[in-house]
Structure formats: C-alpha cells, structure tokens
C-alpha cells in the first residue's frame, strides 16, 4: 500500500484509542479524482487530530482506498463525524466522492499491546 501524500505518515501514540478502518472500493479510473477531492478537504478532519493515514493499492485489487481514524471511544467518533458536517466544505467533499464509490466498509479496531499506535 502507498500513502496519499496529503496524509503524511502515521504517528505513534502513547494513549489507548480505538481505530476506525474505512475501506472504499472505487470505480475504475477514479483514484486521482478521489485523491484531489480529499487533498482539498483533509484539513477539515485532520484539524481534530483524528486522522491516522490514508492509503491506496497499486498491486493486487486496484482502486481500493483505506482511511484510518483514531478516537478515544465511540462517542468521540460520533462527535468528530458530527463536527465534520458542520465544517464548510465537508459536504462538498462527500458530494464529490460518494459517486466514485462502488462499495464501502467500516470496521472498529483495537490495537495490540505491542502496536506503536496503541
């Protein structure tokens, strides 16, 4: 997997958090368009410091995108997602990227004790 340049690399964390892994299967030929929309809007979510990483594939199944978000708990996840909708421009990002998606999944994960992400 490769990281989107606008995300940066995941940072180790000492505090215990839950992680949401959101996986999107995009329509063929839409990865660049997806990345362009997210590059313009990522600051609306990363300002809350919940963005861990954004990745895509170039080998194996193609047009697969993974976003990882970190939260203290499920209530914090809800608050972050609600806050995003009140940010001017977030609705545009969603409106422009949803038509590019064939399938999407969300999983809640807990890091192993040896993980640098905790």
Short mmCIF file of C-alpha atoms in Angstrom, two decimals:
data_model
loop_
_atom_site.label_atom_id
_atom_site.label_comp_id
_atom_site.label_asym_id
_atom_site.label_seq_id
_atom_site.Cartn_x
_atom_site.Cartn_y
_atom_site.Cartn_z
CA UNK A 1 0.00 0.00 0.00
CA UNK A 2 1.04 3.56 -0.62
CA UNK A 3 0.16 6.60 1.46
CA UNK A 4 -1.60 9.60 -0.02
CA UNK A 5 0.89 12.49 0.08
CA UNK A 6 -1.59 14.84 1.78
CA UNK A 7 -1.96 12.49 4.81
CA UNK A 8 1.63 12.08 5.88
CA UNK A 9 2.82 9.03 7.80
CA UNK A 10 1.03 7.53 10.82
CA UNK A 11 2.44 8.83 14.10
CA UNK A 12 2.99 6.58 17.13
CA UNK A 13 0.63 7.23 20.03
CA UNK A 14 1.09 6.55 23.72
CA UNK A 15 -2.60 6.86 24.57
CA UNK A 16 -5.04 3.99 24.14
CA UNK A 17 -7.53 4.62 21.33
CA UNK A 18 -9.92 2.79 19.09
CA UNK A 19 -9.38 2.91 15.34
CA UNK A 20 -11.84 3.05 12.51
CA UNK A 21 -10.66 1.47 9.28
CA UNK A 22 -12.81 2.75 6.43
CA UNK A 23 -12.28 0.89 3.16
CA UNK A 24 -13.60 2.20 -0.14
CA UNK A 25 -13.69 0.33 -3.42
CA UNK A 26 -13.71 2.98 -6.13
CA UNK A 27 -14.93 2.80 -9.69
CA UNK A 28 -12.01 2.14 -12.07
CA UNK A 29 -10.29 5.31 -13.24
CA UNK A 30 -11.41 7.48 -10.31
CA UNK A 31 -8.47 7.25 -7.87
CA UNK A 32 -6.86 10.54 -8.94
CA UNK A 33 -10.18 12.37 -8.75
CA UNK A 34 -10.77 10.86 -5.28
CA UNK A 35 -7.34 11.98 -4.12
CA UNK A 36 -7.83 15.50 -5.46
CA UNK A 37 -11.12 15.95 -3.57
CA UNK A 38 -9.64 14.57 -0.34
CA UNK A 39 -6.49 16.70 -0.67
CA UNK A 40 -8.69 19.81 -0.65
CA UNK A 41 -10.81 18.65 2.32
CA UNK A 42 -8.49 16.64 4.58
CA UNK A 43 -7.73 19.66 6.79
CA UNK A 44 -11.39 19.67 7.84
CA UNK A 45 -10.88 16.33 9.59
CA UNK A 46 -7.18 16.29 10.46
CA UNK A 47 -7.55 19.52 12.43
CA UNK A 48 -9.21 17.36 15.09
CA UNK A 49 -6.08 15.15 15.12
CA UNK A 50 -8.11 12.02 14.47
CA UNK A 51 -6.65 11.23 11.04
CA UNK A 52 -4.05 8.46 11.16
CA UNK A 53 -3.49 7.65 7.50
CA UNK A 54 -4.86 7.32 4.00
CA UNK A 55 -3.63 4.55 1.73
CA UNK A 56 -4.25 3.07 -1.71
CA UNK A 57 -3.17 0.00 -3.62
CA UNK A 58 -1.26 -0.39 -6.89
CA UNK A 59 -0.75 -4.17 -6.71
CA UNK A 60 -3.47 -6.75 -6.15
CA UNK A 61 -7.04 -5.43 -6.04
CA UNK A 62 -6.93 -1.94 -7.53
CA UNK A 63 -8.92 1.19 -6.73
CA UNK A 64 -9.04 0.28 -3.04
CA UNK A 65 -8.62 3.15 -0.56
CA UNK A 66 -8.18 2.82 3.20
CA UNK A 67 -8.60 5.64 5.72
CA UNK A 68 -7.69 5.11 9.36
CA UNK A 69 -9.14 7.39 12.04
CA UNK A 70 -8.37 7.33 15.78
CA UNK A 71 -10.78 8.13 18.61
CA UNK A 72 -10.84 7.90 22.38
CA UNK A 73 -14.09 5.93 22.15
CA UNK A 74 -17.23 5.55 20.02
CA UNK A 75 -18.74 8.73 21.47
CA UNK A 76 -15.66 10.70 20.34
CA UNK A 77 -16.08 9.12 16.88
CA UNK A 78 -19.67 10.35 16.74
CA UNK A 79 -18.63 13.83 17.88
CA UNK A 80 -15.85 14.04 15.27
CA UNK A 81 -18.13 12.92 12.46
CA UNK A 82 -20.87 15.37 13.54
CA UNK A 83 -18.31 18.19 13.72
CA UNK A 84 -17.11 17.42 10.19
CA UNK A 85 -20.60 18.02 8.83
CA UNK A 86 -20.64 21.49 10.41
CA UNK A 87 -17.36 22.40 8.65
CA UNK A 88 -17.88 24.44 5.47
CA UNK A 89 -16.67 22.36 2.52
CA UNK A 90 -17.11 18.90 4.06
CA UNK A 91 -20.45 18.40 2.34
CA UNK A 92 -18.77 19.23 -0.99
CA UNK A 93 -16.09 16.58 -0.41
CA UNK A 94 -18.74 13.97 0.36
CA UNK A 95 -20.96 15.02 -2.56
CA UNK A 96 -18.00 14.77 -4.95
CA UNK A 97 -16.58 11.47 -3.67
CA UNK A 98 -19.67 9.35 -2.97
CA UNK A 99 -20.42 8.94 -6.71
CA UNK A 100 -16.91 7.48 -7.14
CA UNK A 101 -17.55 4.63 -4.66
CA UNK A 102 -18.65 1.12 -5.60
CA UNK A 103 -18.52 -0.27 -2.06
CA UNK A 104 -17.53 0.95 1.39
CA UNK A 105 -16.90 -0.74 4.73
CA UNK A 106 -16.17 0.48 8.23
CA UNK A 107 -14.50 -1.56 10.99
CA UNK A 108 -13.65 -0.62 14.55
CA UNK A 109 -10.25 -1.94 15.66
CA UNK A 110 -8.30 -2.03 18.90
CA UNK A 111 -4.51 -2.02 18.64
CA UNK A 112 -2.47 -4.88 20.08
CA UNK A 113 -0.38 -4.09 23.15
CA UNK A 114 2.82 -4.08 21.06
CA UNK A 115 1.50 -1.68 18.41
CA UNK A 116 3.17 1.74 18.22
CA UNK A 117 -0.30 3.21 17.64
CA UNK A 118 -1.75 1.82 20.90
#
